[in-house]
Amino acid sequence: MLPNVSYQRDERQYQVLDPDTGEIESFPAGQVGRRDAMHRAVYFSHPRLYQIVTDLVERWPQLEARAWRAANLVISGKVSKPTDVEALATVTSSNEYGDYLVKARGGLIICDCLDYMEGGAPLIGESGQRLCKHILATQFTLRLQYRHCGSCGRKVQADLMDCPHCNGPVTPY
């Protein structure tokens, strides 16, 4: 669970702390309450990542569970630069079972986790790309390093507000 989420047994609810305001939001016990609490925690922790995930899930609903788990990996700092020079990232397992390598190979991104290797991860797009939570976490991390200009559409560094190419406004996410 993310650091700003807690479960109150006596009240049978999840609580999410907004680190900016100190406000606490409550969600009922159960699977739906837990899911909603985790989504809100991502929003409070990293609004831009929240927007990236919600946009992805809107386009490909079958990725919902994996996308939110991937967001948790990103926020928890589980995505790191790899020691393997061929890899895009090393992603530490959410349950501490080890590290997974995410690599680019043959025009696709691959992962050595069971979800990817055994074909459980959904196929997306015409390329036939499988997307496990480790690949999604890697893509989210890379995406957070840049944004797109709202005028010319070119990539710019994430911390810029104006496009260096056309001086147009940069999208907020």
PDB file of C-alpha atoms in Angstrom:
ATOM      1  CA  MET A   1       0.000   0.000   0.000  1.00  0.00           C
ATOM      2  CA  LEU A   2       1.121   3.564  -0.605  1.00  0.00           C
ATOM      3  CA  PRO A   3       2.460   5.510   2.376  1.00  0.00           C
ATOM      4  CA  ASN A   4      -0.480   7.938   2.451  1.00  0.00           C
ATOM      5  CA  VAL A   5      -3.090   5.122   2.677  1.00  0.00           C
ATOM      6  CA  SER A   6      -4.037   3.351   5.890  1.00  0.00           C
ATOM      7  CA  TYR A   7      -6.755   0.934   6.934  1.00  0.00           C
ATOM      8  CA  GLN A   8      -8.617   1.667  10.164  1.00  0.00           C
ATOM      9  CA  ARG A   9      -9.852  -1.691  11.486  1.00  0.00           C
ATOM     10  CA  ASP A  10     -12.050  -0.262  14.216  1.00  0.00           C
ATOM     11  CA  GLU A  11     -13.829   2.026  11.731  1.00  0.00           C
ATOM     12  CA  ARG A  12     -13.665  -0.494   8.854  1.00  0.00           C
ATOM     13  CA  GLN A  13     -12.457   2.075   6.340  1.00  0.00           C
ATOM     14  CA  TYR A  14      -9.471   3.169   4.329  1.00  0.00           C
ATOM     15  CA  GLN A  15      -8.074   6.616   4.902  1.00  0.00           C
ATOM     16  CA  VAL A  16      -6.039   8.628   2.426  1.00  0.00           C
ATOM     17  CA  LEU A  17      -3.966  11.597   3.528  1.00  0.00           C
ATOM     18  CA  ASP A  18      -3.506  14.561   1.193  1.00  0.00           C
ATOM     19  CA  PRO A  19       0.136  15.461   1.923  1.00  0.00           C
ATOM     20  CA  ASP A  20      -0.361  19.069   0.760  1.00  0.00           C
ATOM     21  CA  THR A  21      -3.370  19.996   2.910  1.00  0.00           C
ATOM     22  CA  GLY A  22      -3.326  17.355   5.658  1.00  0.00           C
ATOM     23  CA  GLU A  23      -6.948  16.545   4.780  1.00  0.00           C
ATOM     24  CA  ILE A  24      -8.021  12.908   5.202  1.00  0.00           C
ATOM     25  CA  GLU A  25     -10.538  11.237   2.889  1.00  0.00           C
ATOM     26  CA  SER A  26     -12.260   8.011   3.925  1.00  0.00           C
ATOM     27  CA  PHE A  27     -13.356   5.037   1.821  1.00  0.00           C
ATOM     28  CA  PRO A  28     -15.380   1.990   2.930  1.00  0.00           C
ATOM     29  CA  ALA A  29     -13.825  -1.404   3.604  1.00  0.00           C
ATOM     30  CA  GLY A  30     -13.864  -3.894   0.765  1.00  0.00           C
ATOM     31  CA  GLN A  31     -12.411  -4.238  -2.696  1.00  0.00           C
ATOM     32  CA  VAL A  32     -14.118  -1.179  -4.213  1.00  0.00           C
ATOM     33  CA  GLY A  33     -13.192   1.040  -1.262  1.00  0.00           C
ATOM     34  CA  ARG A  34      -9.586  -0.139  -1.402  1.00  0.00           C
ATOM     35  CA  ARG A  35      -9.434   0.509  -5.156  1.00  0.00           C
ATOM     36  CA  ASP A  36     -10.923   3.995  -4.791  1.00  0.00           C
ATOM     37  CA  ALA A  37      -8.562   4.808  -1.915  1.00  0.00           C
ATOM     38  CA  MET A  38      -5.543   3.730  -3.962  1.00  0.00           C
ATOM     39  CA  HIS A  39      -6.656   5.825  -6.950  1.00  0.00           C
ATOM     40  CA  ARG A  40      -7.086   8.864  -4.705  1.00  0.00           C
ATOM     41  CA  ALA A  41      -3.686   8.246  -3.120  1.00  0.00           C
ATOM     42  CA  VAL A  42      -2.080   8.267  -6.581  1.00  0.00           C
ATOM     43  CA  TYR A  43      -3.898  11.518  -7.354  1.00  0.00           C
ATOM     44  CA  PHE A  44      -2.625  13.134  -4.149  1.00  0.00           C
ATOM     45  CA  SER A  45       0.924  11.793  -4.577  1.00  0.00           C
ATOM     46  CA  HIS A  46       1.390  12.498  -8.273  1.00  0.00           C
ATOM     47  CA  PRO A  47      -1.441  14.252 -10.188  1.00  0.00           C
ATOM     48  CA  ARG A  48       0.376  13.989 -13.519  1.00  0.00           C
ATOM     49  CA  LEU A  49       0.816  10.229 -13.149  1.00  0.00           C
ATOM     50  CA  TYR A  50      -2.858   9.982 -12.169  1.00  0.00           C
ATOM     51  CA  GLN A  51      -3.819  11.732 -15.422  1.00  0.00           C
ATOM     52  CA  ILE A  52      -1.545   9.478 -17.495  1.00  0.00           C
ATOM     53  CA  VAL A  53      -3.093   6.350 -15.937  1.00  0.00           C
ATOM     54  CA  THR A  54      -6.700   7.531 -16.291  1.00  0.00           C
ATOM     55  CA  ASP A  55      -6.096   8.464 -19.948  1.00  0.00           C
ATOM     56  CA  LEU A  56      -4.588   5.015 -20.606  1.00  0.00           C
ATOM     57  CA  VAL A  57      -7.440   3.179 -18.858  1.00  0.00           C
ATOM     58  CA  GLU A  58     -10.022   5.210 -20.770  1.00  0.00           C
ATOM     59  CA  ARG A  59      -8.439   4.073 -24.033  1.00  0.00           C
ATOM     60  CA  TRP A  60      -7.717   0.463 -22.966  1.00  0.00           C
ATOM     61  CA  PRO A  61     -10.016  -0.565 -20.081  1.00  0.00           C
ATOM     62  CA  GLN A  62      -8.513  -4.069 -20.006  1.00  0.00           C
ATOM     63  CA  LEU A  63      -5.327  -2.525 -18.568  1.00  0.00           C
ATOM     64  CA  GLU A  64      -7.031  -0.952 -15.541  1.00  0.00           C
ATOM     65  CA  ALA A  65      -5.762  -3.240 -12.774  1.00  0.00           C
ATOM     66  CA  ARG A  66      -2.235  -3.470 -14.189  1.00  0.00           C
ATOM     67  CA  ALA A  67      -2.035   0.291 -14.821  1.00  0.00           C
ATOM     68  CA  TRP A  68      -2.937   1.215 -11.232  1.00  0.00           C
ATOM     69  CA  ARG A  69      -0.522  -1.374  -9.830  1.00  0.00           C
ATOM     70  CA  ALA A  70       2.143   0.070 -12.142  1.00  0.00           C
ATOM     71  CA  ALA A  71       1.414   3.574 -10.801  1.00  0.00           C
ATOM     72  CA  ASN A  72       1.948   2.244  -7.281  1.00  0.00           C
ATOM     73  CA  LEU A  73       5.315   0.820  -8.378  1.00  0.00           C
ATOM     74  CA  VAL A  74       6.343   4.213  -9.774  1.00  0.00           C
ATOM     75  CA  ILE A  75       5.296   6.148  -6.670  1.00  0.00           C
ATOM     76  CA  SER A  76       6.951   3.585  -4.405  1.00  0.00           C
ATOM     77  CA  GLY A  77      10.256   4.069  -6.236  1.00  0.00           C
ATOM     78  CA  LYS A  78      10.392   0.504  -7.558  1.00  0.00           C
ATOM     79  CA  VAL A  79      11.537   1.550 -11.076  1.00  0.00           C
ATOM     80  CA  SER A  80      15.265   2.171 -11.383  1.00  0.00           C
ATOM     81  CA  LYS A  81      18.036   2.487 -13.914  1.00  0.00           C
ATOM     82  CA  PRO A  82      19.218  -0.979 -14.848  1.00  0.00           C
ATOM     83  CA  THR A  83      22.674  -2.426 -14.323  1.00  0.00           C
ATOM     84  CA  ASP A  84      22.117  -4.407 -17.541  1.00  0.00           C
ATOM     85  CA  VAL A  85      23.053  -2.047 -20.396  1.00  0.00           C
ATOM     86  CA  GLU A  86      20.467  -3.635 -22.713  1.00  0.00           C
ATOM     87  CA  ALA A  87      17.571  -2.984 -20.327  1.00  0.00           C
ATOM     88  CA  LEU A  88      15.298   0.063 -20.189  1.00  0.00           C
ATOM     89  CA  ALA A  89      14.621  -0.376 -16.472  1.00  0.00           C
ATOM     90  CA  THR A  90      14.792  -2.676 -13.502  1.00  0.00           C
ATOM     91  CA  VAL A  91      11.482  -2.959 -11.663  1.00  0.00           C
ATOM     92  CA  THR A  92      11.479  -4.347  -8.139  1.00  0.00           C
ATOM     93  CA  SER A  93       8.588  -6.679  -7.469  1.00  0.00           C
ATOM     94  CA  SER A  94       5.733  -5.228  -5.434  1.00  0.00           C
ATOM     95  CA  ASN A  95       5.820  -8.332  -3.232  1.00  0.00           C
ATOM     96  CA  GLU A  96       9.644  -8.328  -2.927  1.00  0.00           C
ATOM     97  CA  TYR A  97      10.120 -11.505  -5.003  1.00  0.00           C
ATOM     98  CA  GLY A  98      12.965  -9.920  -6.915  1.00  0.00           C
ATOM     99  CA  ASP A  99      13.660  -7.638  -9.814  1.00  0.00           C
ATOM    100  CA  TYR A 100      12.359  -7.782 -13.365  1.00  0.00           C
ATOM    101  CA  LEU A 101      14.208  -6.475 -16.396  1.00  0.00           C
ATOM    102  CA  VAL A 102      12.293  -4.496 -18.985  1.00  0.00           C
ATOM    103  CA  LYS A 103      14.034  -4.411 -22.387  1.00  0.00           C
ATOM    104  CA  ALA A 104      13.372  -3.220 -25.919  1.00  0.00           C
ATOM    105  CA  ARG A 105      13.714  -6.020 -28.445  1.00  0.00           C
ATOM    106  CA  GLY A 106      12.505  -6.386 -32.032  1.00  0.00           C
ATOM    107  CA  GLY A 107      10.330  -3.273 -31.913  1.00  0.00           C
ATOM    108  CA  LEU A 108       8.546  -4.401 -28.727  1.00  0.00           C
ATOM    109  CA  ILE A 109       9.151  -3.919 -25.043  1.00  0.00           C
ATOM    110  CA  ILE A 110       9.578  -7.186 -23.151  1.00  0.00           C
ATOM    111  CA  CYS A 111       9.702  -8.192 -19.489  1.00  0.00           C
ATOM    112  CA  ASP A 112      10.974 -11.339 -17.811  1.00  0.00           C
ATOM    113  CA  CYS A 113       7.988 -11.622 -15.402  1.00  0.00           C
ATOM    114  CA  LEU A 114       5.572 -14.560 -15.581  1.00  0.00           C
ATOM    115  CA  ASP A 115       2.627 -12.363 -16.599  1.00  0.00           C
ATOM    116  CA  TYR A 116       4.498 -11.333 -19.748  1.00  0.00           C
ATOM    117  CA  MET A 117       6.364 -14.582 -20.442  1.00  0.00           C
ATOM    118  CA  GLU A 118       3.321 -16.840 -20.033  1.00  0.00           C
ATOM    119  CA  GLY A 119       1.053 -14.593 -22.112  1.00  0.00           C
ATOM    120  CA  GLY A 120      -1.228 -13.326 -19.347  1.00  0.00           C
ATOM    121  CA  ALA A 121      -0.527  -9.663 -20.064  1.00  0.00           C
ATOM    122  CA  PRO A 122      -3.021  -8.229 -22.583  1.00  0.00           C
ATOM    123  CA  LEU A 123      -2.032  -7.516 -26.179  1.00  0.00           C
ATOM    124  CA  ILE A 124      -2.482  -3.855 -27.092  1.00  0.00           C
ATOM    125  CA  GLY A 125      -2.494  -2.163 -30.475  1.00  0.00           C
ATOM    126  CA  GLU A 126      -1.599  -3.403 -33.914  1.00  0.00           C
ATOM    127  CA  SER A 127       2.002  -4.126 -32.925  1.00  0.00           C
ATOM    128  CA  GLY A 128       0.903  -6.912 -30.583  1.00  0.00           C
ATOM    129  CA  GLN A 129       2.627  -5.345 -27.585  1.00  0.00           C
ATOM    130  CA  ARG A 130       1.955  -7.149 -24.294  1.00  0.00           C
ATOM    131  CA  LEU A 131       1.718  -4.837 -21.294  1.00  0.00           C
ATOM    132  CA  CYS A 132       2.454  -6.179 -17.827  1.00  0.00           C
ATOM    133  CA  LYS A 133       2.612  -3.862 -14.810  1.00  0.00           C
ATOM    134  CA  HIS A 134       6.430  -3.738 -15.028  1.00  0.00           C
ATOM    135  CA  ILE A 135       6.375  -2.522 -18.640  1.00  0.00           C
ATOM    136  CA  LEU A 136       3.665  -0.008 -17.770  1.00  0.00           C
ATOM    137  CA  ALA A 137       5.661   1.242 -14.764  1.00  0.00           C
ATOM    138  CA  THR A 138       8.697   1.688 -17.018  1.00  0.00           C
ATOM    139  CA  GLN A 139       6.647   3.550 -19.620  1.00  0.00           C
ATOM    140  CA  PHE A 140       5.066   5.782 -16.957  1.00  0.00           C
ATOM    141  CA  THR A 141       8.509   6.611 -15.555  1.00  0.00           C
ATOM    142  CA  LEU A 142       9.836   7.499 -19.010  1.00  0.00           C
ATOM    143  CA  ARG A 143       6.695   9.504 -19.812  1.00  0.00           C
ATOM    144  CA  LEU A 144       7.030  11.534 -16.622  1.00  0.00           C
ATOM    145  CA  GLN A 145      10.380  12.778 -17.903  1.00  0.00           C
ATOM    146  CA  TYR A 146       8.709  14.731 -20.727  1.00  0.00           C
ATOM    147  CA  ARG A 147       5.434  16.331 -21.809  1.00  0.00           C
ATOM    148  CA  HIS A 148       4.030  17.462 -25.146  1.00  0.00           C
ATOM    149  CA  CYS A 149       3.604  20.981 -26.466  1.00  0.00           C
ATOM    150  CA  GLY A 150      -0.071  21.884 -26.807  1.00  0.00           C
ATOM    151  CA  SER A 151       0.665  23.804 -30.027  1.00  0.00           C
ATOM    152  CA  CYS A 152       3.212  21.834 -32.043  1.00  0.00           C
ATOM    153  CA  GLY A 153       2.920  18.443 -30.295  1.00  0.00           C
ATOM    154  CA  ARG A 154       6.681  17.962 -29.872  1.00  0.00           C
ATOM    155  CA  LYS A 155       8.227  16.430 -26.753  1.00  0.00           C
ATOM    156  CA  VAL A 156       9.670  18.830 -24.197  1.00  0.00           C
ATOM    157  CA  GLN A 157      11.227  18.369 -20.765  1.00  0.00           C
ATOM    158  CA  ALA A 158       8.656  17.821 -18.021  1.00  0.00           C
ATOM    159  CA  ASP A 159       9.639  20.889 -16.012  1.00  0.00           C
ATOM    160  CA  LEU A 160       9.099  23.387 -18.867  1.00  0.00           C
ATOM    161  CA  MET A 161       5.935  25.472 -19.130  1.00  0.00           C
ATOM    162  CA  ASP A 162       6.643  26.929 -22.600  1.00  0.00           C
ATOM    163  CA  CYS A 163       7.773  24.965 -25.636  1.00  0.00           C
ATOM    164  CA  PRO A 164      11.347  25.761 -26.698  1.00  0.00           C
ATOM    165  CA  HIS A 165      10.384  24.916 -30.306  1.00  0.00           C
ATOM    166  CA  CYS A 166       7.351  27.171 -30.836  1.00  0.00           C
ATOM    167  CA  ASN A 167       6.937  29.065 -27.520  1.00  0.00           C
ATOM    168  CA  GLY A 168       3.450  27.526 -27.152  1.00  0.00           C
ATOM    169  CA  PRO A 169       2.045  26.256 -23.845  1.00  0.00           C
ATOM    170  CA  VAL A 170       3.085  22.789 -22.680  1.00  0.00           C
ATOM    171  CA  THR A 171       0.279  20.419 -21.681  1.00  0.00           C
ATOM    172  CA  PRO A 172      -0.161  19.983 -17.899  1.00  0.00           C
ATOM    173  CA  TYR A 173       0.398  16.202 -18.179  1.00  0.00           C
TER     174      TYR A 173
END
